[in-house]
Coordinates of N, CA, C and O in Angstrom, one line a residue:
X1178 N -3.0 -9.6 50.1 CA -1.8 -9.6 49.3 C -2.5 -10.4 48.2 O -2.1 -9.5 47.1
X1179 N -3.0 -11.5 48.1 CA -3.3 -12.4 47.4 C -4.2 -11.6 46.1 O -3.5 -11.8 44.6
X1180 N -4.4 -11.3 46.7 CA -5.9 -10.4 45.8 C -5.4 -9.4 44.5 O -5.6 -9.0 43.6
X1181 N -4.1 -8.4 45.1 CA -3.6 -7.3 44.7 C -2.9 -8.1 43.7 O -2.3 -7.6 42.4
X1182 N -2.0 -9.2 44.3 CA -1.1 -9.7 43.2 C -1.9 -10.6 42.0 O -1.8 -10.2 40.7
X1183 N -3.4 -10.7 42.2 CA -4.1 -11.2 41.1 C -4.8 -10.1 39.9 O -4.8 -10.7 38.9
X1184 N -5.0 -9.1 40.7 CA -5.3 -8.3 40.0 C -4.3 -7.4 39.4 O -4.3 -7.1 37.7
X1185 N -3.0 -7.4 39.7 CA -1.8 -7.1 39.1 C -1.4 -8.0 37.9 O -1.3 -7.3 37.0
X1186 N -1.7 -9.3 37.9 CA -1.4 -10.1 37.1 C -2.2 -10.0 35.7 O -1.8 -10.0 34.8
X1187 N -3.8 -9.6 36.2 CA -4.7 -9.5 35.1 C -4.2 -8.8 34.2 O -4.5 -8.3 32.9
X1188 N -4.3 -7.6 35.1 CA -3.9 -5.7 34.4 C -2.3 -6.0 33.4 O -2.7 -5.5 32.3
X1189 N -1.5 -7.2 33.8 CA -0.7 -7.1 33.1 C -0.8 -7.8 32.0 O -0.6 -7.9 30.5
X1190 N -1.8 -9.2 31.7 CA -2.0 -10.0 30.7 C -2.7 -8.5 29.9 O -2.9 -9.3 28.9
X1191 N -3.5 -8.2 30.7 CA -4.9 -7.0 29.5 C -3.4 -6.3 28.5 O -3.7 -6.2 27.3
X1192 N -2.2 -5.6 29.3 CA -1.6 -4.9 28.8 C -0.6 -5.7 27.7 O -0.7 -5.5 26.8
X1193 N -0.4 -6.9 28.2 CA 0.3 -8.1 26.9 C -0.5 -7.9 25.6 O -0.2 -8.5 24.4
X1194 N -1.9 -8.6 26.0 CA -2.8 -8.8 25.0 C -3.1 -7.5 23.9 O -3.1 -7.7 22.6
X1195 N -3.1 -6.2 24.9 CA -3.2 -5.2 24.0 C -2.4 -4.6 23.0 O -2.3 -4.7 22.0
X1196 N -0.8 -5.1 23.7 CA 0.3 -4.7 23.4 C 0.6 -6.0 21.9 O 0.6 -5.9 20.8
X1197 N -0.1 -7.4 21.6 CA 0.5 -7.9 21.1 C -1.0 -7.6 19.8 O -0.5 -7.7 18.8
X1198 N -2.2 -6.9 20.0 CA -3.0 -6.8 19.4 C -2.2 -5.7 18.2 O -2.3 -5.2 17.3
X1199 N -2.4 -4.5 19.1 CA -1.1 -3.4 18.2 C -0.1 -3.7 17.5 O -0.2 -3.3 15.8
X1200 N 0.8 -4.5 17.4 CA 1.8 -5.3 17.4 C 1.4 -5.6 15.7 O 2.1 -5.8 14.9
X1201 N 0.4 -6.9 16.2 CA -0.7 -7.0 15.0 C -0.5 -6.3 13.9 O -0.7 -6.7 12.6
X1202 N -1.6 -5.2 14.2 CA -2.0 -4.2 13.8 C -0.8 -3.6 12.5 O -1.3 -3.7 11.3
X1203 N 0.0 -3.3 13.3 CA 1.3 -2.9 12.5 C 1.8 -3.9 11.4 O 2.2 -2.9 10.1
X1204 N 2.1 -5.1 11.7 CA 2.4 -5.7 10.9 C 1.5 -6.0 9.7 O 2.0 -6.2 8.7
X1205 N 0.4 -6.3 10.1 CA -0.7 -5.7 8.6 C -0.7 -4.9 7.7 O -0.3 -4.9 6.8
X1206 N -0.8 -3.5 8.1 CA -0.3 -2.4 7.7 C 0.8 -2.4 7.3 O 0.4 -1.9 5.6
X1207 N 1.6 -3.0 7.4 CA 3.4 -2.8 6.6 C 3.5 -4.0 6.1 O 4.7 -3.9 5.1
X1208 N 2.6 -4.8 5.4 CA 2.9 -6.2 5.3 C 2.9 -5.9 3.4 O 1.6 -5.6 2.9
X1209 N 3.7 -6.0 2.7 CA 3.9 -5.1 1.3 C 3.1 -6.1 0.5 O 1.9 -5.3 -0.1
X1210 N 3.1 -7.1 0.3 CA 3.1 -8.3 -0.3 C 1.5 -8.3 -0.6 O 0.5 -8.2 -1.5
X1211 N 0.8 -8.1 1.1 CA -0.8 -8.5 1.3 C -1.1 -7.0 0.4 O -2.2 -6.8 0.0
X1212 N -0.6 -5.5 0.9 CA -1.0 -4.4 0.3 C -0.9 -4.5 -1.2 O -2.3 -3.9 -1.4
X1213 N 0.0 -5.3 -1.4 CA 0.0 -4.7 -3.4 C -1.0 -5.9 -3.6 O -1.2 -5.3 -4.5
X1214 N -1.2 -6.8 -3.4 CA -2.4 -7.7 -3.9 C -3.8 -7.2 -3.8 O -4.7 -7.0 -4.2
X1215 N -4.3 -6.6 -2.6 CA -4.8 -5.6 -2.4 C -5.6 -4.8 -3.6 O -6.3 -4.1 -4.2
X1216 N -4.3 -3.4 -3.7 CA -4.1 -2.5 -4.5 C -4.2 -3.5 -5.8 O -5.5 -2.4 -6.8
X1217 N -4.2 -4.2 -6.3 CA -4.2 -4.9 -7.6 C -5.3 -5.4 -7.7 O -6.2 -5.4 -8.7
X1218 N -6.4 -6.3 -6.6 CA -7.9 -6.4 -7.0 C -8.7 -5.5 -7.1 O -9.3 -5.0 -7.3
X1219 N -7.9 -3.8 -6.2 CA -9.3 -2.9 -6.0 C -9.1 -2.2 -7.7 O -10.0 -1.9 -8.5
X1220 N -8.0 -2.6 -8.1 CA -7.4 -2.3 -9.9 C -8.2 -2.5 -11.1 O -9.1 -2.2 -11.5
X1221 N -8.3 -4.3 -10.7 CA -9.0 -5.0 -11.4 C -10.8 -4.5 -11.3 O -11.4 -5.1 -12.5
X1222 N -10.6 -4.5 -10.1 CA -12.7 -4.7 -10.5 C -12.8 -3.0 -10.6 O -13.9 -3.0 -11.4
X1223 N -11.8 -2.2 -10.1 CA -12.3 -0.2 -11.5 C -12.2 -0.9 -12.5 O -13.2 -0.2 -13.0
X1224 N -11.0 -1.7 -13.4 CA -11.0 -1.5 -14.7 C -12.2 -2.5 -15.1 O -12.7 -2.2 -15.8
X1225 N -12.6 -3.5 -14.3 CA -14.0 -4.6 -15.0 C -15.0 -3.3 -14.7 O -15.6 -3.9 -15.4
X1226 N -15.1 -2.4 -13.3 CA -16.4 -1.7 -13.7 C -16.3 -0.7 -15.0 O -17.3 0.1 -15.1
X1227 N -15.0 -0.2 -14.9 CA -15.5 1.0 -15.8 C -13.7 1.2 -16.5 O -13.1 2.0 -15.8
X1228 N -13.5 0.6 -17.3 CA -12.4 0.7 -18.6 C -11.9 1.7 -19.3 O -11.0 2.2 -19.2
X1229 N -13.0 2.6 -19.2 CA -12.3 4.2 -20.0 C -10.9 4.9 -19.4 O -10.6 5.4 -20.3
X1230 N -11.5 5.4 -18.5 CA -10.6 5.8 -18.0 C -9.2 5.1 -17.7 O -8.1 5.9 -17.6
X1231 N -9.0 4.1 -17.4 CA -8.0 2.8 -17.3 C -7.4 3.7 -18.6 O -6.5 3.5 -18.7
X1232 N -8.3 3.4 -20.2 CA -7.2 3.2 -21.0 C -6.9 4.8 -21.5 O -6.0 4.5 -22.1
X1233 N -7.9 5.5 -21.7 CA -7.6 6.9 -21.2 C -5.9 7.4 -20.8 O -5.2 7.6 -21.2
X1234 N -6.0 6.9 -19.5 CA -4.3 7.2 -18.6 C -3.6 6.5 -19.4 O -3.0 7.0 -19.1
X1235 N -4.0 5.2 -20.1 CA -2.5 4.5 -20.1 C -2.6 5.3 -21.7 O -0.8 5.0 -21.7
X1236 N -3.2 5.7 -22.3 CA -2.9 6.8 -23.9 C -2.3 7.6 -23.1 O -1.4 8.3 -23.8
X1237 N -2.5 8.0 -22.1 CA -2.0 9.5 -22.0 C -0.1 9.4 -21.3 O 0.9 10.0 -22.0
X1238 N 0.0 7.9 -21.0 CA 1.4 8.0 -20.6 C 1.7 7.8 -21.4 O 3.2 8.1 -21.7
X1239 N 1.6 6.7 -22.3 CA 2.2 6.6 -23.6 C 2.6 7.4 -24.5 O 3.8 7.9 -25.1
X1240 N 1.6 8.6 -24.6 CA 1.7 9.5 -25.0 C 3.0 10.7 -24.5 O 3.8 10.7 -25.3
X1241 N 3.2 10.9 -23.1 CA 4.2 11.6 -22.6 C 5.6 10.4 -22.3 O 6.2 11.2 -23.2
X1242 N 5.3 9.6 -22.9 CA 6.8 8.4 -22.6 C 7.3 8.7 -24.2 O 9.1 9.0 -24.5
X1243 N 6.6 8.5 -25.5 CA 6.9 8.5 -26.8 C 7.4 10.2 -26.6 O 8.4 10.3 -27.6
X1244 N 6.5 11.5 -25.8 CA 7.2 12.6 -26.5 C 8.5 13.0 -25.7 O 9.1 13.1 -26.2
X1245 N 8.4 12.0 -24.7 CA 10.1 12.2 -23.9 C 11.2 11.9 -24.7 O 12.1 12.0 -24.6
X1246 N 10.6 10.6 -25.6 CA 11.7 9.8 -26.1 C 12.0 10.5 -27.2 O 13.4 10.6 -27.6
X1247 N 11.4 11.0 -28.1 CA 11.2 12.2 -29.4 C 12.5 13.1 -29.2 O 13.2 13.8 -29.6
X1248 N 11.8 14.1 -27.7 CA 12.6 15.0 -27.4 C 13.9 14.8 -27.1 O 15.3 14.8 -27.4
X1249 N 14.5 13.5 -26.4 CA 15.7 13.0 -26.4 C 16.0 12.6 -27.2 O 17.8 12.8 -27.9
X1250 N 15.6 12.2 -28.7 CA 16.2 11.7 -29.6 C 16.6 12.7 -30.6 O 17.5 13.0 -31.0
X1251 N 15.4 13.7 -31.2 CA 15.3 14.8 -31.6 C 15.5 16.4 -31.2 O 16.2 17.2 -31.9
X1252 N 16.0 16.0 -30.2 CA 16.0 17.2 -29.2 C 17.6 17.8 -29.5 O 18.5 17.1 -29.9
X1253 N 17.6 19.2 -29.7 CA 18.7 20.1 -29.8 C 19.6 19.6 -29.1 O 19.6 20.0 -28.0
X1254 N 21.2 19.4 -29.4 CA 22.2 19.0 -28.5 C 23.0 20.6 -28.1 O 23.5 21.3 -29.6
X1255 N 23.1 21.3 -27.2 CA 23.8 22.2 -27.4 C 25.3 22.6 -27.0 O 25.6 24.0 -26.9
X1256 N 25.9 21.5 -27.1 CA 27.2 21.3 -26.6 C 28.1 21.6 -27.4 O 28.2 21.8 -28.6

């Protein structure tokens, strides 16, 4: 009976360890500040490697924003 009890305890401990590992992985995945930091680091590295697409993208976003503001200010009001 002792062997069966020891085996059950060992199996329970393995299950607890697996659950703890899974919960740690989930916590790591949903750690927003950590993920944000990783994203910023990747973006910085990409910009340092080749800044041209970043500059072009920034200019495109600026053009869209300026266009929307101009449309809002100078657009016709049909009221």
